[in-house]
Coordinates of C-alpha atoms and ligand atoms in Angstrom, one line a residue:
Chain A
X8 CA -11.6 -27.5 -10.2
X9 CA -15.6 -26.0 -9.8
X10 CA -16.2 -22.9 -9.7
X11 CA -18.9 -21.8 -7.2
X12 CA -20.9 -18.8 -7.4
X13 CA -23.5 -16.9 -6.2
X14 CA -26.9 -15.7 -8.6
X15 CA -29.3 -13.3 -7.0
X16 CA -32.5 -12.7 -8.2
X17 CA -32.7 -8.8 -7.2
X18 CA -36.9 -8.9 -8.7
X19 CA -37.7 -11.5 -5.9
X20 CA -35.5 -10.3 -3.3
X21 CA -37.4 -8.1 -0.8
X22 CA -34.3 -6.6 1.1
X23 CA -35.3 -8.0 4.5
X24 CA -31.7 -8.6 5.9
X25 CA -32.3 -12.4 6.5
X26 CA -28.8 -12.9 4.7
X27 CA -27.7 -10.6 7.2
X28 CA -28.1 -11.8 10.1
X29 CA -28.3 -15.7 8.7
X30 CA -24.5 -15.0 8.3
X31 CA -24.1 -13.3 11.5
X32 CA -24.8 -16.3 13.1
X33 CA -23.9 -19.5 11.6
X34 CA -20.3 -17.5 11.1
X35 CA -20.2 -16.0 14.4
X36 CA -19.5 -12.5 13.4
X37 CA -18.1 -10.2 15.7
X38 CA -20.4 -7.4 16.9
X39 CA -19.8 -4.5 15.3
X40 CA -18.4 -6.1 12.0
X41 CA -20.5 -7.5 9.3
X42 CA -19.1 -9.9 6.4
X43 CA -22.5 -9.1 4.1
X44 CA -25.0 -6.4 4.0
X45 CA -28.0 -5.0 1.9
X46 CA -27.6 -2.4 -0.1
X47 CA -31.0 -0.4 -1.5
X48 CA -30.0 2.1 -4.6
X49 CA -32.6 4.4 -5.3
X50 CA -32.3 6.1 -9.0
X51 CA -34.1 8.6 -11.0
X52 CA -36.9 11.8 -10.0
X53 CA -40.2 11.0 -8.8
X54 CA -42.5 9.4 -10.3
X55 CA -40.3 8.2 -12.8
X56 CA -38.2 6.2 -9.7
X57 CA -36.3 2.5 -9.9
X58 CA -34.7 0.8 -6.8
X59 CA -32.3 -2.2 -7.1
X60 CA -31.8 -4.4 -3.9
X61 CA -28.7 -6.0 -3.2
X62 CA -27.9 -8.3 -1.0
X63 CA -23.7 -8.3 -1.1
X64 CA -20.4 -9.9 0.3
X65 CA -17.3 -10.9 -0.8
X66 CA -17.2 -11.7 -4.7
X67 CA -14.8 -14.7 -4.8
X68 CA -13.5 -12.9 -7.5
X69 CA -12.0 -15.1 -10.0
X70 CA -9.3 -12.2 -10.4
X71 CA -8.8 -11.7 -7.1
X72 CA -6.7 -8.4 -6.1
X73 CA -7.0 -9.6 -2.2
X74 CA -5.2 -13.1 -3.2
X75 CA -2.3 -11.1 -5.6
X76 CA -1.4 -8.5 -3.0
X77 CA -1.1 -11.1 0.2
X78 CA 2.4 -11.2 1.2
X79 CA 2.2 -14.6 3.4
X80 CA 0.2 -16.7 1.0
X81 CA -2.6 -16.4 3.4
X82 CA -5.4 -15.1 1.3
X83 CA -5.9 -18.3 -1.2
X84 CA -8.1 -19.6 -3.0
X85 CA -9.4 -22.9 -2.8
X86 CA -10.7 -26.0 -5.1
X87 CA -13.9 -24.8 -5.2
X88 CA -12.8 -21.6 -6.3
X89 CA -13.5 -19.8 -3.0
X90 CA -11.0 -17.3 -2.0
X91 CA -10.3 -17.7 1.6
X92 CA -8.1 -17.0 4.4
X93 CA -5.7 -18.6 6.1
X94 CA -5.8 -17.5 10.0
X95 CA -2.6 -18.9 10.9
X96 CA -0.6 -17.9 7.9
X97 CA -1.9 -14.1 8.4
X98 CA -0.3 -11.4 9.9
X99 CA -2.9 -9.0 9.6
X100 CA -1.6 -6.4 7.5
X101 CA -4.5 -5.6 6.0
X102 CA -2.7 -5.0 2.5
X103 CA -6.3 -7.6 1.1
X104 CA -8.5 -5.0 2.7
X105 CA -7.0 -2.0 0.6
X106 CA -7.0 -4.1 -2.2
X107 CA -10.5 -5.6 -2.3
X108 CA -12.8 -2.5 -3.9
X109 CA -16.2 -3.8 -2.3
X110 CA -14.7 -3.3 1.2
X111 CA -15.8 -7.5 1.8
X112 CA -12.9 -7.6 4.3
X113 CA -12.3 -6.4 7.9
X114 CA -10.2 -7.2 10.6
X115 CA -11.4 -9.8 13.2
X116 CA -10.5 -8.9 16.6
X117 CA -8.8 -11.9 17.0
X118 CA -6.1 -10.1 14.4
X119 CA -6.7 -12.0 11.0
X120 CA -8.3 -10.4 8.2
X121 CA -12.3 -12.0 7.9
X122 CA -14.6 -12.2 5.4
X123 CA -17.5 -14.4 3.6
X124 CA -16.1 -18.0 2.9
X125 CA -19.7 -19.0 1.1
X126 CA -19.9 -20.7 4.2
X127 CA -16.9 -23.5 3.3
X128 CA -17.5 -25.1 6.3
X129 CA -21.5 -26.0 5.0
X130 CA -20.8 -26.2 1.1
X131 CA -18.2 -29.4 1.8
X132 CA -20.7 -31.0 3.2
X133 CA -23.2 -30.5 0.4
X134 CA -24.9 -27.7 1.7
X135 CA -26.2 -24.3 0.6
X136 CA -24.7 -21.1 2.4
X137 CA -26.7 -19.6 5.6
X138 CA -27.9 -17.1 3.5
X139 CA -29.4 -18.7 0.4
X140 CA -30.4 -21.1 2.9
X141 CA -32.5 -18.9 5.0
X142 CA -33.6 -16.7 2.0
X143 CA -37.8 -15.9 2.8
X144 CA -38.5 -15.4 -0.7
X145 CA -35.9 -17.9 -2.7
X146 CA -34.2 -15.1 -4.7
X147 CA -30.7 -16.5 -3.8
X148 CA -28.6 -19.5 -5.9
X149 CA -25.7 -21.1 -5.4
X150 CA -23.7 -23.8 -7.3
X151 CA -20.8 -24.3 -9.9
X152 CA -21.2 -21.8 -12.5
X153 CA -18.8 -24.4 -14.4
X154 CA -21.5 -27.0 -14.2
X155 CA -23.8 -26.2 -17.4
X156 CA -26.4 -28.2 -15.7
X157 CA -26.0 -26.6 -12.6
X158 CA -29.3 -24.1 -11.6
X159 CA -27.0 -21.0 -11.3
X160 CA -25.4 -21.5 -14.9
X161 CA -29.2 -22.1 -16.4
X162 CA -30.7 -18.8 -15.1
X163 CA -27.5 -17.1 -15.8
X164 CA -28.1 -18.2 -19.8
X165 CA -31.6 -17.2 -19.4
X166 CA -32.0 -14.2 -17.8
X167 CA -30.3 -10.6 -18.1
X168 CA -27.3 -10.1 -15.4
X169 CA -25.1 -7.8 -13.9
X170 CA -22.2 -7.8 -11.5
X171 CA -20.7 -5.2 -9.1
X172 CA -17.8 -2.4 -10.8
X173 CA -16.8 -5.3 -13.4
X174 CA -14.4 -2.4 -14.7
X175 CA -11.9 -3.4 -12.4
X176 CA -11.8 -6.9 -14.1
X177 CA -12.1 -8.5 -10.9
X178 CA -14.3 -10.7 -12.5
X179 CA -17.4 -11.2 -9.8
X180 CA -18.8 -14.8 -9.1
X181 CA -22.1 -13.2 -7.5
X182 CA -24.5 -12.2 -10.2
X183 CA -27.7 -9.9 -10.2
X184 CA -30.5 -11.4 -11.9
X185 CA -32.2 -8.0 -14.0
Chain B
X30 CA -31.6 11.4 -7.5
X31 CA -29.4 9.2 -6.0
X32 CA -29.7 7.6 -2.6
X33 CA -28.3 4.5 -1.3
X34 CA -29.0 3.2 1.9
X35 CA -27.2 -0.2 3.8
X36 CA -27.7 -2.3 6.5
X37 CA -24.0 -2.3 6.5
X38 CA -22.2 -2.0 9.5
X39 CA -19.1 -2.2 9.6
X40 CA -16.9 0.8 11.6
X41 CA -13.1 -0.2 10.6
X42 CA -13.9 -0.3 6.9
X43 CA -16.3 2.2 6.5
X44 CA -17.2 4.8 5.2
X45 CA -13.6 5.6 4.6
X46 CA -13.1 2.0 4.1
X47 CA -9.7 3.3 6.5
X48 CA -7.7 0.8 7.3
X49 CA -4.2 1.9 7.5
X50 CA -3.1 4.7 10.4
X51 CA -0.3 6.3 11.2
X52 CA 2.1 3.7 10.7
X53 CA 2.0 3.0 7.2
X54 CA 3.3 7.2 6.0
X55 CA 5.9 7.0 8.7
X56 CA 7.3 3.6 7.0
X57 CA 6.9 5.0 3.6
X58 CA 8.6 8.3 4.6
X59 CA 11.7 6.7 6.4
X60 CA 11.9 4.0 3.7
X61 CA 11.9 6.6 1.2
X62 CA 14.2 8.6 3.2
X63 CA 17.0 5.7 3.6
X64 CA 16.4 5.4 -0.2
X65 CA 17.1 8.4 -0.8
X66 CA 20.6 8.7 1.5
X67 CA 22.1 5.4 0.7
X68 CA 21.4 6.7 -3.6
X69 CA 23.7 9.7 -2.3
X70 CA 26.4 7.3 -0.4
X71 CA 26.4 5.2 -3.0
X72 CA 26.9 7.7 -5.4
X73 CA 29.7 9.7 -3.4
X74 CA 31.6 6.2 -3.1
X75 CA 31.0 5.7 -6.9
X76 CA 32.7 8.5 -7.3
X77 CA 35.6 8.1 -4.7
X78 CA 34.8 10.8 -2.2
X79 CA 34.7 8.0 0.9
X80 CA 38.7 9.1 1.0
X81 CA 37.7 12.1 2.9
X82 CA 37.3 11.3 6.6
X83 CA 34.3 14.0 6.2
X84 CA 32.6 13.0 3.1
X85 CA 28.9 12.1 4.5
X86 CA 28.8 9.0 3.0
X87 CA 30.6 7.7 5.9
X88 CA 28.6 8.4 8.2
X89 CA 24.9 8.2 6.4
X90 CA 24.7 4.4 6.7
X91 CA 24.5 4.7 10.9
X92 CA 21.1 7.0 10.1
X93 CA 20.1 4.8 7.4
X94 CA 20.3 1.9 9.9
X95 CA 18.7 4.1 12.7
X96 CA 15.7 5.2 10.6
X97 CA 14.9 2.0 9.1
X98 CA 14.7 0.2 11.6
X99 CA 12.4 2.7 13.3
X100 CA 10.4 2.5 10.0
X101 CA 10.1 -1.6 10.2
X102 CA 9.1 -1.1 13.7
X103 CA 6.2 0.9 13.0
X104 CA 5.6 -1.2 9.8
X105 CA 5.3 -4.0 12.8
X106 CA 3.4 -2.0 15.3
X107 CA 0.6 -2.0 12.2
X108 CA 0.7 -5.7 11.9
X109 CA -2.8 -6.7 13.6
X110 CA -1.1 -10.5 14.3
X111 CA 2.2 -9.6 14.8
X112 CA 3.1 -13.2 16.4
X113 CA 2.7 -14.6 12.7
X114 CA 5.2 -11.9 11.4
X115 CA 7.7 -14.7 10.6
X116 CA 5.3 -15.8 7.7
X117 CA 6.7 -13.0 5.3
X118 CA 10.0 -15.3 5.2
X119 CA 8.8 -18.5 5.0
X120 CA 7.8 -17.4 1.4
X121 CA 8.1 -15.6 -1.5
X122 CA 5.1 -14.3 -3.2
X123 CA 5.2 -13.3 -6.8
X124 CA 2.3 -11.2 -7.4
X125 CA 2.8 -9.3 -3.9
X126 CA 4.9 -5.6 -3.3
X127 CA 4.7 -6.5 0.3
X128 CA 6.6 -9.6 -0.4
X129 CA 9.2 -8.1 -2.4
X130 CA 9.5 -5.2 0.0
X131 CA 10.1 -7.5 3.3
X132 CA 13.0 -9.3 1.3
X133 CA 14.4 -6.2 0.2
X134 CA 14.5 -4.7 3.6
X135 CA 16.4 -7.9 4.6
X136 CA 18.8 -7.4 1.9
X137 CA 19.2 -4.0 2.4
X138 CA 21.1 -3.9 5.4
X139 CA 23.9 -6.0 4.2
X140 CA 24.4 -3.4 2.0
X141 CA 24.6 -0.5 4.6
X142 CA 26.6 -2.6 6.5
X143 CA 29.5 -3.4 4.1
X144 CA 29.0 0.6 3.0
X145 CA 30.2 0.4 7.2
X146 CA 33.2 -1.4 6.3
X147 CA 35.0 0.8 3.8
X148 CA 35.8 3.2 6.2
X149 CA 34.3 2.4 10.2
X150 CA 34.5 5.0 12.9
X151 CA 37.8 5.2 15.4
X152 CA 35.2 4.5 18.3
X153 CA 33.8 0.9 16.3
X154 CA 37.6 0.0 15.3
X155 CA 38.3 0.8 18.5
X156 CA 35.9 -2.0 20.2
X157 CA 36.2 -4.9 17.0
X158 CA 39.7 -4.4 15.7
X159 CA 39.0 -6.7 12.9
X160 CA 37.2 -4.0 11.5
X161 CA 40.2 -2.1 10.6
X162 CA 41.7 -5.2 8.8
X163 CA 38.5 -5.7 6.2
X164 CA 38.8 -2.2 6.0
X165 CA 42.5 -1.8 4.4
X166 CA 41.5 -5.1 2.2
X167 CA 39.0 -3.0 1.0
X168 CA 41.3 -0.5 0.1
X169 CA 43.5 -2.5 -1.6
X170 CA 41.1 -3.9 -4.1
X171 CA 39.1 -0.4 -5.0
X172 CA 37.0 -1.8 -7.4
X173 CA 35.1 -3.3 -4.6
X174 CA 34.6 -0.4 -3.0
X175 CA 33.2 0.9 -6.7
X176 CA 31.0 -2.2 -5.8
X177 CA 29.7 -1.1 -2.8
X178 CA 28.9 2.1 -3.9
X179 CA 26.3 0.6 -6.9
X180 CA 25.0 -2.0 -4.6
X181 CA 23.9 1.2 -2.7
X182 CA 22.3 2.5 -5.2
X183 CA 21.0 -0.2 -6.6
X184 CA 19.4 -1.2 -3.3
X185 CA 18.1 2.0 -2.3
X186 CA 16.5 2.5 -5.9
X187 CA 14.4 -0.9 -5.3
X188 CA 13.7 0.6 -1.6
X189 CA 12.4 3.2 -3.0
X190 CA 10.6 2.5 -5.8
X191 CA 8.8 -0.6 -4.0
X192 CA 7.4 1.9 -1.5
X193 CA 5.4 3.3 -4.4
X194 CA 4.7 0.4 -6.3
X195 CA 3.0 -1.2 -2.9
X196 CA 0.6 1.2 -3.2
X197 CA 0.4 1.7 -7.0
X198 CA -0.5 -1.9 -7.3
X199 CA -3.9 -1.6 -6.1
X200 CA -6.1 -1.0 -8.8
X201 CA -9.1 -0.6 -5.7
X202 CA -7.7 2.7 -5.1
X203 CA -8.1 5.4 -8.0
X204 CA -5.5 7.6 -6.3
X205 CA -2.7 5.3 -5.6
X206 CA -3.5 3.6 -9.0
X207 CA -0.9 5.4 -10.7
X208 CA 2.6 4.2 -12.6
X209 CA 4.0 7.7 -11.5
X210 CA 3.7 6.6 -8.0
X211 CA 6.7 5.2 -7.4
X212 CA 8.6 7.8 -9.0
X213 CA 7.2 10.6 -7.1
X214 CA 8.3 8.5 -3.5
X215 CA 11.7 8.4 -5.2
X216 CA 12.3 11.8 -6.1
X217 CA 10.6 12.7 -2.6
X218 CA 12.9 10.4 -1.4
X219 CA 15.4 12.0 -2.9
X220 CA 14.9 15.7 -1.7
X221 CA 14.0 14.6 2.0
X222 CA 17.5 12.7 1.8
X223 CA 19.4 16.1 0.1
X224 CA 17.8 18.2 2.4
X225 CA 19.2 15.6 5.5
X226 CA 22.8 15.6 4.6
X227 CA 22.8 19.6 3.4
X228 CA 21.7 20.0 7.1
X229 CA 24.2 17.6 8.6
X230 CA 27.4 17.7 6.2
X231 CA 30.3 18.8 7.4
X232 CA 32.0 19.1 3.7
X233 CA 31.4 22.1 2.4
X234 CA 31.3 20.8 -0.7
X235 CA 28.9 18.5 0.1
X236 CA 26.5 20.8 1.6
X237 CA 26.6 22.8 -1.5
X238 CA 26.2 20.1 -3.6
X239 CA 23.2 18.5 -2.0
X240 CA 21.3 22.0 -1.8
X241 CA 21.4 22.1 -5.4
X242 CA 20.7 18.7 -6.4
X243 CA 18.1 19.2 -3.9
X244 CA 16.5 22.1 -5.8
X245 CA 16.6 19.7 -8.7
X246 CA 14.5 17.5 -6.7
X247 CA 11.8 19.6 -5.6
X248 CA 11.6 21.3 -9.0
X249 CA 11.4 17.5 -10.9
X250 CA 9.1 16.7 -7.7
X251 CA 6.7 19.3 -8.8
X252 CA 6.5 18.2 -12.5
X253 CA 5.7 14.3 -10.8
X254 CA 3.0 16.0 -8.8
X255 CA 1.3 17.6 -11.6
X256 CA 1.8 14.5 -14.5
X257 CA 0.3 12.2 -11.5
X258 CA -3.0 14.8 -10.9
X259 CA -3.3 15.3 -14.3
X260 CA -2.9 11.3 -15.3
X261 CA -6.1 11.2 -12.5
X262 CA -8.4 13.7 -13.8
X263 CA -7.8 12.6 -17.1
X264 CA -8.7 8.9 -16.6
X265 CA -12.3 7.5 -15.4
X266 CA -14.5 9.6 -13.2
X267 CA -13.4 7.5 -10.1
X268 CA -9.9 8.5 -11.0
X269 CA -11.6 12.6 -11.1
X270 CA -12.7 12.1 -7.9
X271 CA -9.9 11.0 -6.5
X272 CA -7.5 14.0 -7.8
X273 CA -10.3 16.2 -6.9
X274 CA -9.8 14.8 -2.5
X275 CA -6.6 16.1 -3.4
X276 CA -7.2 19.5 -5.3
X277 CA -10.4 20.8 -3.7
X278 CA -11.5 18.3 -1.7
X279 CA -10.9 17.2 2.3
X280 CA -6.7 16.8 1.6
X281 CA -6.6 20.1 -0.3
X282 CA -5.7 22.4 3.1
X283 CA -3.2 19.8 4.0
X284 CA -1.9 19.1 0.4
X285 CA -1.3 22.9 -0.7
X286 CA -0.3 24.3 2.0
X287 CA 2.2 21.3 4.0
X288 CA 3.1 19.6 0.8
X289 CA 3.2 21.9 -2.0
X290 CA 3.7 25.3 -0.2
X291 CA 5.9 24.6 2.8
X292 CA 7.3 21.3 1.5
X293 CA 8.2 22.4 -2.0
X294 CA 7.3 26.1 -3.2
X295 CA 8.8 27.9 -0.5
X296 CA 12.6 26.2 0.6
X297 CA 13.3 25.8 -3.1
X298 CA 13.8 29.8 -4.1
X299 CA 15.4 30.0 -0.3
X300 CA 18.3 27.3 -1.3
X301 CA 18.6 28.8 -4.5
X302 CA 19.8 32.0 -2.8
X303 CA 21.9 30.1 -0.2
X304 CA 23.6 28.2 -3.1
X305 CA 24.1 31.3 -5.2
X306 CA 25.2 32.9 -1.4
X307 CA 23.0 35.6 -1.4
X308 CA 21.7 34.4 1.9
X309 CA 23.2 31.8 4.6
X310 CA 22.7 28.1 4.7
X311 CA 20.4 27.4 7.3
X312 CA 18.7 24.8 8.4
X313 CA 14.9 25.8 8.0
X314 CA 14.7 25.2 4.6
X315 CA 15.4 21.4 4.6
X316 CA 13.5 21.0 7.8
X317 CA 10.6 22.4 5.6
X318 CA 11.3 19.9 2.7
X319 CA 11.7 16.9 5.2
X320 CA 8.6 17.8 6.8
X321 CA 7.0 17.9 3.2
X322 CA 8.3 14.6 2.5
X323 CA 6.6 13.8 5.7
X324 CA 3.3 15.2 5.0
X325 CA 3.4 14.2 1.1
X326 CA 3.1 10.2 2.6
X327 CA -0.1 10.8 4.7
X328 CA -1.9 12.5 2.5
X329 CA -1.3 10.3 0.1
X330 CA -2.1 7.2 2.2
X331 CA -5.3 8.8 3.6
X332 CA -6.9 10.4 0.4
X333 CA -5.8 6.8 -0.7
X334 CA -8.3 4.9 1.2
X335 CA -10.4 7.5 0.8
X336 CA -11.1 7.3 -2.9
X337 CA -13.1 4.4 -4.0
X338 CA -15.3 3.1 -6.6
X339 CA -18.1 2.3 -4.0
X340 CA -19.7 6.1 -5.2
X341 CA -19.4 5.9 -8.7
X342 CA -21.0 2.6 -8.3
X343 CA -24.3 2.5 -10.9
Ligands
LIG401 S1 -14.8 -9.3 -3.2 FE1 -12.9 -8.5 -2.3 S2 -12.3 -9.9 -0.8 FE2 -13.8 -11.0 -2.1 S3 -12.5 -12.0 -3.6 FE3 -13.1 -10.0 -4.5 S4 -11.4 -8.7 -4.0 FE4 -11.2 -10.5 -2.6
LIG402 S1 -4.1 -9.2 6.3 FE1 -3.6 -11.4 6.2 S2 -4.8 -12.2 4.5 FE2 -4.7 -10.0 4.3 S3 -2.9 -9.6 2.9 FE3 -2.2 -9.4 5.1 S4 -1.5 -11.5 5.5 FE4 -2.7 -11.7 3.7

């Protein structure tokens, strides 16, 4: 079994929402819903100011609350270690979306709870997710953070890294690049 | 200074990140409440009183029946796919409340029913004769009927406790993240269940018995309360925050003065002087405590989505 993850490089990312909409449309996300989104932290008092882009979704948490608390098995995760969902095993009793603490998941209209699948459907065949794919300025990775050779597991050894509320010991598969 | 800004868009999830309603407090409340009554039955069988043609816990399992089902119903109404509902039984999940609260709702209502048998109405006996033949069986092997009476219990304890530990279970929420959870749903179960049958007894004893364990209730439901807030604003700041929705935050008008006021503080000195008859028995203060009850399971469900560790985030 891989283990696929996400490294994101927040010094080259510029916070222009490619991901965004990238995702929007290879996944066909209903309007109104969104399955990633930029966040833009400000900290500290002028002059003496820091900002932190990040550009987040669904963790694939290797501990994945979402997966525990689904009562129909629908909510699994795969061989790739990507958690997905089932939509004909759900019943859409969004138990996964009070469970997940970054709020990745939302009901589709359609009645099955939605998220980011790292684009599934594009990494069997070899290929990168929309959004690292359409990245302007290269700041997103992805590969199998398994894979000691892989690019992802080399700048994750080399370079200082953070993930979202780790407390929760959800353990994260998308990583921050410092 | 602190400022985050997000392209994020998303109007079911946030800000509240709110996706339960209405349907989800009224489960909890009438799964707690059947909890609560078939503990009594049970217990009043335990002990024998079913001989009485009065005692309540001949009659209780018709409401228990009645109210959960309304309670399943609106735990289905809440379903988003509710075509796929089937998919709860074609598995058991061991790391999921929900799954162990669907099977135990199925199992439950063996148990009310053969609580149906010991002693069925003249109108049912009337319509399925048989009944009246499984009945005197029952009689003549009392033990059984003992039986019945834990299975009861037993059953509504799980009932219970599950609706808590559905919630407890999610360590995403800092308010429902607490092991007192499930005890405070069953003691609130408890006192919403007193407070039914001390309105609708028609044993005097009963009535007199159920007020008072029902003060008991309120009284160890207040000492719950306070070890659950306390737990919270002792913990992690996200924990703070969350007692703090609760204390002085958007729930505190709600929670003081529905849950702890008219739910708790006020009907428990007014059964303590109907029980010591210094005033009559009437029906307000139970209403109050039910209504409590009531309140007590969408506050908690809303503050619950409410709290998050999105704002302690960096
Ligand atoms: S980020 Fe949320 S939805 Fe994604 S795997 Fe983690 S808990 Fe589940
Ligand atoms: S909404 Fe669907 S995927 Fe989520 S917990 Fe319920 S059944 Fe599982």
């Amino acid at each position: 079994m891989s283990r696929y993850g996400m490294v994101i490089d927040t010094k080259k990312c510029v916070g222009c929402t490619d991901c965004v909409i990238a995702c929007e449309t290879e996944n066909n996300v209903p309007y109104g819903f969104s399955r990633s989104w930029v966040n833009q932290i400000a900290i500290g008092k002028f002059p003496d100011t820091k900002v932190e882009i990040l550009s987040e979704r669904c963790n694939h948490c290797s501990n994945p609350p979402c997966v525990h608390v689904c009562p129909t098995g629908a909510s699994y995760v795969n061989e790739l270690g990507i958690v997905l969902v089932d939509h004909d095993k759900c019943i859409g009793c969004k138990a996964c979306v009070e469970a997940c603490p970054y709020g990745a998941r939302y009901i589709h209209p359609d009645g099955y709870a939605d998220k980011c699948t790292f684009c599934n459907h594009r990494v069997e065949k070899g290929e990168d997710p929309a959004c690292v794919a359409v990245c302007p300025t290269h700041s997103m990775y992805f590969g199998d953070l398994d894979d000691p050779n892989s690019e992802v597991s080399k700048l994750l050894n080399s370079r200082e890294h953070h993930t979202i509320l780790p407390e929760i010991g959800t353990e994260p598969k998308i990583f921050y690049l410092k | 200074m602190f400022e985050l800004s997000t392209t994020r868009n998303n109007p079911l999830i946030d800000p509240a990140l709110h996706a339960w309603g209405w349907e989800i407090p009224i489960y909890l409340f009438l799964g707690g409440l059947v909890a609560g009554m078939m503990i009594i039955s049970g217990y009043f069988i335990f002990s024998g009183r079913q001989k009485n043609p009065d005692c309540a816990c001949n009659f209780l399992p018709f409401f228990s029946i009645f109210f959960l089902t309304i309670g399943m119903l609106s735990l289905f109404f809440d379903l988003e796919n509710k075509i796929n509902v089937w998919r709860l039984y074609t598995t058991f999940q061991l790391t999921s409340p929900m799954s162990y609260g669907a099977w135990i709702l199925i199992l439950v209502y063996p148990a009310l029913v053969l609580n149906i048998f010991i002693r069925p109405p003249q109108l049912l006996i009337n319509k399925i004769p048989k009944l009246k033949i499984i009945s005197d069986k029952l009689y003549e092997r009392s033990y059984l009927i003992k039986w019945i009476g834990v299975l009861n219990m037993i059953w509504g304890f799980l009932l219970g406790a599950y609706t808590g530990v559905l919630l407890s279970t999610m360590s995403a929420r800092p308010l429902w993240n607490s092991s007192l959870l499930w005890m405070l749903f069953i003691v609130s179960g408890l006192s919403s269940a007193a407070a039914f049958v001390h309105m609708i007894a028609r044993d005097r004893y009963e009535r007199e018995l159920l007020a008072k364990a029902d003060n008991g209730f309120l009284t160890t439901e207040i000492f719950v309360i306070a070890l659950l807030l306390i737990g919270l604003l002792t913990s992690s700041q996200s924990g703070i925050n969350a007692a703090k929705l609760l204390l002085t935050g958007p729930f505190a008008s709600t929670f003081w003065v529905l849950v702890v006021g008219i739910g708790i503080l006020i009907p428990l000195p007014l059964q303590l002087l109907a029980v010591n008859h210094k005033v009559k028995h009437t029906p307000i203060p139970p209403l109050m405590v039910i209504m409590g009850g009531l309140i007590l399971r969408f506050v908690i469900v809303y503050a619950g989505q409410y709290s998050n560790w999105l704002n302690i985030h960096f």
